[in-house]
mmCIF file of C-alpha atoms in Angstrom:
data_model
loop_
_atom_site.group_PDB
_atom_site.id
_atom_site.type_symbol
_atom_site.label_atom_id
_atom_site.label_comp_id
_atom_site.label_asym_id
_atom_site.label_seq_id
_atom_site.Cartn_x
_atom_site.Cartn_y
_atom_site.Cartn_z
ATOM 1 C CA MET A 130 67.361 -47.643 -41.562
ATOM 2 C CA ALA A 131 64.515 -47.807 -39.062
ATOM 3 C CA LYS A 132 61.451 -45.663 -39.611
ATOM 4 C CA SER A 133 57.880 -45.346 -38.492
ATOM 5 C CA TYR A 134 55.329 -45.802 -41.264
ATOM 6 C CA LEU A 135 52.036 -43.965 -40.968
ATOM 7 C CA VAL A 136 49.060 -45.252 -42.919
ATOM 8 C CA GLY A 137 46.975 -42.588 -44.654
ATOM 9 C CA ASN A 138 44.456 -42.296 -47.434
ATOM 10 C CA SER A 139 47.207 -42.014 -50.004
ATOM 11 C CA GLY A 140 49.332 -44.940 -48.814
ATOM 12 C CA PHE A 141 52.320 -45.061 -46.483
ATOM 13 C CA MET A 142 54.421 -42.144 -45.291
ATOM 14 C CA ALA A 143 57.860 -42.598 -43.757
ATOM 15 C CA SER A 144 58.369 -40.080 -40.987
ATOM 16 C CA THR A 145 61.560 -38.968 -39.300
ATOM 17 C CA MET A 146 62.067 -35.775 -37.323
ATOM 18 C CA LEU A 147 65.056 -33.631 -36.521
ATOM 19 C CA VAL A 148 64.912 -32.112 -33.050
ATOM 20 C CA PHE A 149 66.373 -28.625 -32.704
ATOM 21 C CA GLY A 150 66.961 -26.217 -29.886
ATOM 22 C CA LEU A 151 65.526 -22.734 -29.520
ATOM 23 C CA LEU A 152 67.899 -21.197 -32.031
ATOM 24 C CA MET A 153 65.747 -22.810 -34.693
ATOM 25 C CA ALA A 154 63.477 -19.850 -34.368
ATOM 26 C CA ALA A 155 66.196 -17.534 -35.620
ATOM 27 C CA LEU A 156 66.396 -19.210 -38.991
ATOM 28 C CA ASP A 157 65.121 -17.667 -42.210
ATOM 29 C CA THR A 158 61.689 -19.261 -42.444
ATOM 30 C CA THR A 159 60.698 -17.345 -45.573
ATOM 31 C CA SER A 160 63.008 -19.313 -47.874
ATOM 32 C CA ALA A 161 62.226 -22.646 -49.524
ATOM 33 C CA GLN A 162 61.516 -25.397 -46.998
ATOM 34 C CA ILE A 163 61.886 -28.482 -49.229
ATOM 35 C CA GLY A 164 65.096 -30.475 -49.574
ATOM 36 C CA VAL A 165 65.892 -33.985 -50.794
ATOM 37 C CA CYS A 166 67.812 -36.751 -49.008
ATOM 38 C CA TYR A 167 70.810 -37.957 -51.007
ATOM 39 C CA GLY A 168 71.460 -41.609 -50.165
ATOM 40 C CA MET A 169 74.261 -43.509 -51.871
ATOM 41 C CA ASN A 170 73.435 -47.160 -51.178
ATOM 42 C CA GLY A 171 73.263 -48.218 -54.826
ATOM 43 C CA ASP A 172 75.722 -49.365 -57.491
ATOM 44 C CA ASP A 173 73.994 -47.749 -60.463
ATOM 45 C CA LEU A 174 73.678 -44.160 -59.233
ATOM 46 C CA PRO A 175 74.950 -41.060 -61.061
ATOM 47 C CA SER A 176 78.315 -39.585 -60.122
ATOM 48 C CA ARG A 177 78.408 -37.078 -57.272
ATOM 49 C CA PRO A 178 78.974 -34.091 -59.610
ATOM 50 C CA ASP A 179 76.067 -35.242 -61.776
ATOM 51 C CA VAL A 180 73.819 -35.465 -58.721
ATOM 52 C CA ILE A 181 74.738 -31.939 -57.637
ATOM 53 C CA ALA A 182 74.047 -30.757 -61.172
ATOM 54 C CA LEU A 183 70.638 -32.445 -61.031
ATOM 55 C CA PHE A 184 69.825 -30.683 -57.765
ATOM 56 C CA ASN A 185 70.667 -27.368 -59.390
ATOM 57 C CA GLN A 186 68.827 -28.216 -62.603
ATOM 58 C CA ARG A 187 65.664 -28.989 -60.653
ATOM 59 C CA ASN A 188 66.141 -26.003 -58.337
ATOM 60 C CA ILE A 189 66.393 -28.211 -55.242
ATOM 61 C CA ARG A 190 68.072 -25.874 -52.778
ATOM 62 C CA ARG A 191 68.587 -28.199 -49.785
ATOM 63 C CA MET A 192 70.219 -31.605 -49.437
ATOM 64 C CA ARG A 193 70.617 -34.136 -46.662
ATOM 65 C CA LEU A 194 73.877 -36.104 -46.663
ATOM 66 C CA TYR A 195 73.922 -39.022 -44.244
ATOM 67 C CA ASP A 196 77.695 -38.975 -43.898
ATOM 68 C CA PRO A 197 80.536 -36.670 -44.957
ATOM 69 C CA ASP A 198 81.220 -38.266 -48.329
ATOM 70 C CA GLN A 199 84.274 -36.368 -49.492
ATOM 71 C CA GLU A 200 83.519 -36.576 -53.211
ATOM 72 C CA ALA A 201 80.018 -35.224 -52.642
ATOM 73 C CA LEU A 202 81.342 -32.402 -50.465
ATOM 74 C CA GLN A 203 83.858 -31.510 -53.157
ATOM 75 C CA ALA A 204 81.057 -31.385 -55.735
ATOM 76 C CA LEU A 205 78.997 -29.147 -53.445
ATOM 77 C CA ARG A 206 81.659 -26.429 -53.325
ATOM 78 C CA GLY A 207 80.219 -23.138 -54.491
ATOM 79 C CA SER A 208 76.880 -24.735 -55.372
ATOM 80 C CA ASN A 209 74.745 -22.616 -52.991
ATOM 81 C CA ILE A 210 72.883 -25.784 -51.946
ATOM 82 C CA GLU A 211 72.210 -25.817 -48.203
ATOM 83 C CA VAL A 212 73.365 -29.047 -46.578
ATOM 84 C CA MET A 213 72.246 -31.118 -43.615
ATOM 85 C CA LEU A 214 75.341 -33.204 -42.858
ATOM 86 C CA GLY A 215 75.187 -36.379 -40.817
ATOM 87 C CA VAL A 216 77.556 -37.848 -38.270
ATOM 88 C CA PRO A 217 76.909 -41.578 -38.848
ATOM 89 C CA ASN A 218 75.991 -43.788 -35.918
ATOM 90 C CA SER A 219 79.243 -45.673 -36.474
ATOM 91 C CA LYS A 220 81.198 -42.500 -35.624
ATOM 92 C CA LEU A 221 79.362 -41.592 -32.406
ATOM 93 C CA ARG A 222 81.724 -43.513 -30.135
ATOM 94 C CA ASP A 223 84.731 -41.766 -31.637
ATOM 95 C CA VAL A 224 83.451 -38.170 -31.510
ATOM 96 C CA SER A 225 82.060 -38.704 -28.000
ATOM 97 C CA ALA A 226 85.387 -39.985 -26.696
ATOM 98 C CA SER A 227 87.054 -36.564 -26.611
ATOM 99 C CA GLN A 228 86.569 -32.966 -27.648
ATOM 100 C CA ALA A 229 89.711 -33.271 -29.757
ATOM 101 C CA ASN A 230 88.119 -36.038 -31.825
ATOM 102 C CA ALA A 231 85.024 -33.925 -32.427
ATOM 103 C CA ASP A 232 87.178 -30.906 -33.316
ATOM 104 C CA THR A 233 88.998 -33.035 -35.885
ATOM 105 C CA TRP A 234 85.721 -34.262 -37.393
ATOM 106 C CA VAL A 235 84.447 -30.696 -37.741
ATOM 107 C CA GLN A 236 87.766 -29.531 -39.186
ATOM 108 C CA ASN A 237 87.920 -32.324 -41.785
ATOM 109 C CA ASN A 238 84.283 -32.293 -42.832
ATOM 110 C CA VAL A 239 83.019 -28.760 -42.238
ATOM 111 C CA ARG A 240 85.772 -26.176 -41.875
ATOM 112 C CA ASN A 241 87.765 -27.610 -44.776
ATOM 113 C CA TYR A 242 84.736 -26.908 -46.969
ATOM 114 C CA GLY A 243 84.268 -23.220 -46.287
ATOM 115 C CA ASP A 244 82.467 -22.717 -49.606
ATOM 116 C CA VAL A 245 79.787 -25.319 -48.811
ATOM 117 C CA LYS A 246 76.625 -23.947 -47.179
ATOM 118 C CA PHE A 247 76.183 -26.187 -44.140
ATOM 119 C CA ARG A 248 72.836 -25.647 -42.412
ATOM 120 C CA TYR A 249 72.606 -28.486 -39.898
ATOM 121 C CA ILE A 250 74.751 -31.238 -38.415
ATOM 122 C CA ALA A 251 72.598 -34.274 -37.585
ATOM 123 C CA VAL A 252 74.585 -36.239 -35.002
ATOM 124 C CA GLY A 253 73.343 -39.820 -35.246
ATOM 125 C CA ASN A 254 70.352 -41.072 -37.190
ATOM 126 C CA GLU A 255 67.347 -42.655 -35.465
ATOM 127 C CA VAL A 256 69.469 -44.099 -32.662
ATOM 128 C CA GLN A 257 67.635 -46.859 -30.799
ATOM 129 C CA LEU A 258 68.009 -47.507 -27.088
ATOM 130 C CA SER A 259 68.790 -51.144 -27.884
ATOM 131 C CA ASP A 260 71.810 -50.152 -29.997
ATOM 132 C CA ALA A 261 74.677 -50.479 -27.523
ATOM 133 C CA SER A 262 77.155 -49.302 -30.157
ATOM 134 C CA ALA A 263 75.450 -45.918 -30.521
ATOM 135 C CA ALA A 264 72.930 -45.026 -27.793
ATOM 136 C CA PRO A 265 75.412 -44.533 -24.902
ATOM 137 C CA PHE A 266 77.482 -42.169 -27.039
ATOM 138 C CA LEU A 267 74.778 -40.018 -28.632
ATOM 139 C CA VAL A 268 74.443 -37.259 -26.014
ATOM 140 C CA PRO A 269 78.188 -36.656 -25.469
ATOM 141 C CA ALA A 270 78.702 -36.784 -29.252
ATOM 142 C CA ILE A 271 76.112 -34.037 -29.749
ATOM 143 C CA GLN A 272 77.732 -31.953 -27.015
ATOM 144 C CA ASN A 273 81.232 -32.333 -28.461
ATOM 145 C CA ILE A 274 80.179 -31.574 -32.038
ATOM 146 C CA ARG A 275 78.191 -28.544 -30.890
ATOM 147 C CA ASN A 276 81.191 -27.296 -28.889
ATOM 148 C CA ALA A 277 83.421 -27.748 -31.931
ATOM 149 C CA ILE A 278 81.015 -25.824 -34.162
ATOM 150 C CA VAL A 279 80.825 -22.965 -31.657
ATOM 151 C CA ALA A 280 84.616 -22.900 -31.229
ATOM 152 C CA ALA A 281 84.933 -22.633 -35.002
ATOM 153 C CA GLY A 282 82.790 -19.485 -34.932
ATOM 154 C CA LEU A 283 79.927 -21.232 -36.742
ATOM 155 C CA GLY A 284 77.429 -21.485 -33.891
ATOM 156 C CA ASN A 285 75.011 -18.955 -35.369
ATOM 157 C CA GLN A 286 75.256 -20.463 -38.848
ATOM 158 C CA ILE A 287 75.086 -24.227 -38.267
ATOM 159 C CA LYS A 288 72.615 -25.897 -35.905
ATOM 160 C CA VAL A 289 73.474 -29.212 -34.251
ATOM 161 C CA SER A 290 70.934 -31.875 -33.305
ATOM 162 C CA THR A 291 69.944 -35.485 -33.974
ATOM 163 C CA ALA A 292 67.317 -37.263 -36.064
ATOM 164 C CA ILE A 293 64.654 -39.327 -34.294
ATOM 165 C CA ASP A 294 61.907 -41.503 -35.735
ATOM 166 C CA THR A 295 58.276 -41.371 -34.716
ATOM 167 C CA GLY A 296 58.582 -44.731 -32.989
ATOM 168 C CA THR A 297 59.808 -42.709 -30.013
ATOM 169 C CA LEU A 298 56.223 -41.530 -29.428
ATOM 170 C CA ALA A 299 54.313 -43.283 -26.676
ATOM 171 C CA GLU A 300 51.039 -41.669 -27.692
ATOM 172 C CA SER A 301 50.121 -39.798 -30.863
ATOM 173 C CA SER A 302 46.328 -39.837 -31.145
ATOM 174 C CA PRO A 303 44.812 -37.385 -30.797
ATOM 175 C CA PRO A 304 47.851 -35.208 -31.589
ATOM 176 C CA SER A 305 47.176 -32.991 -28.568
ATOM 177 C CA ARG A 306 48.007 -35.996 -26.343
ATOM 178 C CA GLY A 307 51.361 -36.585 -28.027
ATOM 179 C CA SER A 308 54.102 -37.791 -25.692
ATOM 180 C CA PHE A 309 57.428 -39.580 -25.936
ATOM 181 C CA ARG A 310 58.141 -43.029 -24.540
ATOM 182 C CA PRO A 311 59.332 -42.629 -20.931
ATOM 183 C CA ASP A 312 62.415 -44.801 -21.439
ATOM 184 C CA TYR A 313 63.481 -42.851 -24.527
ATOM 185 C CA ARG A 314 62.872 -39.534 -22.793
ATOM 186 C CA GLN A 315 64.828 -40.434 -19.691
ATOM 187 C CA GLN A 316 67.864 -41.929 -21.403
ATOM 188 C CA LEU A 317 68.180 -39.802 -24.544
ATOM 189 C CA LEU A 318 65.678 -37.014 -25.171
ATOM 190 C CA ASP A 319 65.741 -35.234 -21.811
ATOM 191 C CA PRO A 320 69.552 -34.832 -21.802
ATOM 192 C CA ILE A 321 69.524 -33.750 -25.464
ATOM 193 C CA ILE A 322 66.747 -31.207 -24.929
ATOM 194 C CA SER A 323 68.437 -29.894 -21.790
ATOM 195 C CA PHE A 324 71.647 -29.314 -23.761
ATOM 196 C CA LEU A 325 70.010 -27.832 -26.869
ATOM 197 C CA ASP A 326 67.460 -25.712 -24.991
ATOM 198 C CA PRO A 327 69.093 -24.370 -21.825
ATOM 199 C CA PRO A 328 67.240 -22.057 -19.430
ATOM 200 C CA LEU A 329 66.549 -18.695 -21.002
ATOM 201 C CA GLN A 330 68.611 -15.710 -19.929
ATOM 202 C CA TYR A 331 67.062 -12.265 -19.528
ATOM 203 C CA LEU A 332 68.893 -8.954 -19.689
ATOM 204 C CA ASN A 333 65.924 -6.580 -19.540
ATOM 205 C CA LEU A 334 62.504 -6.301 -17.936
ATOM 206 C CA PHE A 335 60.682 -5.807 -21.264
ATOM 207 C CA ASP A 336 61.610 -9.307 -22.467
ATOM 208 C CA ALA A 337 60.995 -10.881 -19.080
ATOM 209 C CA ILE A 338 57.472 -9.485 -18.800
ATOM 210 C CA LEU A 339 56.579 -10.399 -22.388
ATOM 211 C CA ASP A 340 57.767 -13.988 -22.043
ATOM 212 C CA ALA A 341 56.027 -14.296 -18.666
ATOM 213 C CA VAL A 342 52.766 -13.431 -20.422
ATOM 214 C CA TYR A 343 53.505 -15.972 -23.179
ATOM 215 C CA ALA A 344 54.150 -18.665 -20.571
ATOM 216 C CA ALA A 345 50.927 -17.813 -18.755
ATOM 217 C CA LEU A 346 48.961 -17.971 -22.028
ATOM 218 C CA GLU A 347 50.408 -21.398 -22.794
ATOM 219 C CA LYS A 348 49.336 -22.712 -19.413
ATOM 220 C CA ALA A 349 45.858 -21.311 -20.041
ATOM 221 C CA GLY A 350 45.611 -23.064 -23.412
ATOM 222 C CA GLY A 351 46.417 -19.979 -25.487
ATOM 223 C CA SER A 352 49.761 -21.026 -26.978
ATOM 224 C CA SER A 353 48.718 -19.976 -30.496
ATOM 225 C CA LEU A 354 48.011 -16.388 -29.455
ATOM 226 C CA GLU A 355 50.391 -13.553 -30.297
ATOM 227 C CA ILE A 356 51.186 -10.612 -28.041
ATOM 228 C CA VAL A 357 51.334 -6.963 -29.119
ATOM 229 C CA ALA A 358 53.061 -4.537 -26.757
ATOM 230 C CA SER A 359 50.364 -1.865 -26.805
ATOM 231 C CA GLU A 360 52.302 0.604 -24.631
ATOM 232 C CA SER A 361 55.954 0.992 -23.723
ATOM 233 C CA GLY A 362 57.906 4.175 -23.107
ATOM 234 C CA TRP A 363 59.862 6.388 -20.707
ATOM 235 C CA PRO A 364 58.901 9.729 -19.096
ATOM 236 C CA THR A 365 61.060 12.811 -19.430
ATOM 237 C CA ALA A 366 59.872 14.540 -16.253
ATOM 238 C CA GLY A 367 57.658 14.053 -13.212
ATOM 239 C CA ASN A 368 57.736 13.959 -9.463
ATOM 240 C CA ARG A 369 58.490 10.246 -9.104
ATOM 241 C CA LYS A 370 62.126 9.121 -9.300
ATOM 242 C CA ARG A 371 63.293 12.400 -10.803
ATOM 243 C CA ALA A 372 66.831 11.148 -11.395
ATOM 244 C CA ALA A 373 65.497 8.590 -13.882
ATOM 245 C CA THR A 374 62.876 10.751 -15.616
ATOM 246 C CA THR A 375 65.163 12.664 -17.940
ATOM 247 C CA ILE A 376 65.120 13.447 -21.635
ATOM 248 C CA GLU A 377 68.338 11.509 -22.166
ATOM 249 C CA ASN A 378 67.046 8.405 -20.425
ATOM 250 C CA ALA A 379 63.846 8.566 -22.450
ATOM 251 C CA ARG A 380 65.842 8.896 -25.669
ATOM 252 C CA ILE A 381 68.059 5.927 -24.823
ATOM 253 C CA TYR A 382 65.147 3.721 -23.804
ATOM 254 C CA ASN A 383 62.906 4.452 -26.777
ATOM 255 C CA GLN A 384 65.697 4.294 -29.358
ATOM 256 C CA ASN A 385 66.919 0.984 -27.953
ATOM 257 C CA LEU A 386 63.344 -0.297 -27.830
ATOM 258 C CA ILE A 387 62.872 0.394 -31.549
ATOM 259 C CA GLN A 388 65.923 -1.714 -32.362
ATOM 260 C CA HIS A 389 65.368 -4.372 -29.724
ATOM 261 C CA VAL A 390 61.863 -5.433 -30.736
ATOM 262 C CA LYS A 391 63.118 -6.410 -34.208
ATOM 263 C CA GLY A 392 64.866 -9.433 -32.708
ATOM 264 C CA GLY A 393 62.184 -10.980 -30.491
ATOM 265 C CA THR A 394 62.531 -12.289 -26.950
ATOM 266 C CA PRO A 395 64.554 -15.191 -25.502
ATOM 267 C CA LYS A 396 61.436 -17.365 -25.687
ATOM 268 C CA LYS A 397 60.685 -16.315 -29.272
ATOM 269 C CA PRO A 398 63.976 -15.180 -30.803
ATOM 270 C CA GLY A 399 63.903 -13.814 -34.324
ATOM 271 C CA LYS A 400 60.195 -13.005 -34.111
ATOM 272 C CA PRO A 401 59.688 -9.214 -34.210
ATOM 273 C CA ILE A 402 57.419 -7.765 -31.537
ATOM 274 C CA GLU A 403 54.717 -5.371 -32.681
ATOM 275 C CA THR A 404 55.137 -2.485 -30.231
ATOM 276 C CA TYR A 405 53.521 0.917 -29.675
ATOM 277 C CA ILE A 406 55.652 3.599 -28.030
ATOM 278 C CA PHE A 407 53.884 5.632 -25.365
ATOM 279 C CA ALA A 408 53.360 8.380 -26.426
ATOM 280 C CA MET A 409 53.378 10.783 -29.359
ATOM 281 C CA PHE A 410 52.955 13.953 -27.237
ATOM 282 C CA ASP A 411 53.019 15.121 -23.644
ATOM 283 C CA GLU A 412 49.404 15.428 -22.443
ATOM 284 C CA ASN A 413 49.134 18.257 -19.950
ATOM 285 C CA ASN A 414 45.477 17.589 -19.143
ATOM 286 C CA LYS A 415 45.988 13.983 -18.055
ATOM 287 C CA GLN A 416 44.685 13.140 -14.607
ATOM 288 C CA GLY A 417 46.755 11.471 -11.940
ATOM 289 C CA GLU A 418 50.375 11.977 -10.930
ATOM 290 C CA GLU A 419 52.534 14.591 -12.645
ATOM 291 C CA ILE A 420 54.625 11.875 -14.284
ATOM 292 C CA GLU A 421 51.628 10.839 -16.424
ATOM 293 C CA LYS A 422 51.903 14.092 -18.417
ATOM 294 C CA HIS A 423 55.477 13.732 -19.687
ATOM 295 C CA TRP A 424 55.816 10.700 -21.978
ATOM 296 C CA GLY A 425 55.772 12.439 -25.359
ATOM 297 C CA LEU A 426 58.215 11.962 -28.198
ATOM 298 C CA PHE A 427 57.193 15.290 -29.749
ATOM 299 C CA LEU A 428 56.351 18.775 -28.553
ATOM 300 C CA PRO A 429 52.955 20.300 -29.397
ATOM 301 C CA ASN A 430 54.667 22.294 -32.207
ATOM 302 C CA ARG A 431 55.509 18.923 -33.812
ATOM 303 C CA GLN A 432 59.235 19.223 -33.114
ATOM 304 C CA PRO A 433 60.914 16.166 -31.576
ATOM 305 C CA LYS A 434 61.680 16.428 -27.892
ATOM 306 C CA TYR A 435 64.894 14.527 -28.633
ATOM 307 C CA PRO A 436 66.460 12.862 -31.709
ATOM 308 C CA ILE A 437 64.949 9.458 -32.520
ATOM 309 C CA ASN A 438 65.115 7.183 -35.568
ATOM 310 C CA PHE A 439 62.181 4.890 -36.366
ATOM 311 C CA ASP A 440 64.018 2.846 -39.042
#
């Protein structure tokens, strides 16, 4: 298996990466992040059930399997170990040939093991451009496997991608100048990224404005900064657009806002947005247009202007 070896003060470090689409951000990042790769290229290794028992004994909660070894999958049933399952390079031609072939692979190796906690499907492993038996089939194989996972109703549970090695980098020092090799990008990475990370879709102005600010910050060199929505709300009265400035519209907007910000934006899904509703009370001494005075959630007597739940 090809790898890139990085020399450091403590010796050599083998480095391989798994590239994921935007849905990665929706994963539970508070749980344990360490797993162990379970390779089977040895004639003196423990039995599959003994290996699963060892994982559990040592509290190793994640495993990478390079291929769908049926005995290992049987041993994983009910184990609560999260699994990264590989589609071997030797199978890429077959699963890329038709959607039916990919559906069969998913049925035999994923759906038939409903009590195994699959986390990822890694389609191909460190495929090289020079490998004519694998490289031409990688992108359509990823697409077909992903389609099969979605059709099985598992799209939100199991993420599909491929593993690449760091030899695909054209430049890596300093890290801020990191870039992929142009040939690898053009032939493999760009189509994979385009499939895994399609253009974002927006259904409301709140998300669109927030992500526009994030994009502008990134271009200005502020990609590590976080945004807090310091004001957002809906007026209940006022001279401007009277048909929209109603108590019911304000209730719907603010209640939906409370729930919506828990899930993030299309650019940062799963990342709650710290948000401040405008405002606690109507302010009858505010200057400006009449509409500025009617944004309150509560009346001056501390009674709610309309029902609202902050949970």
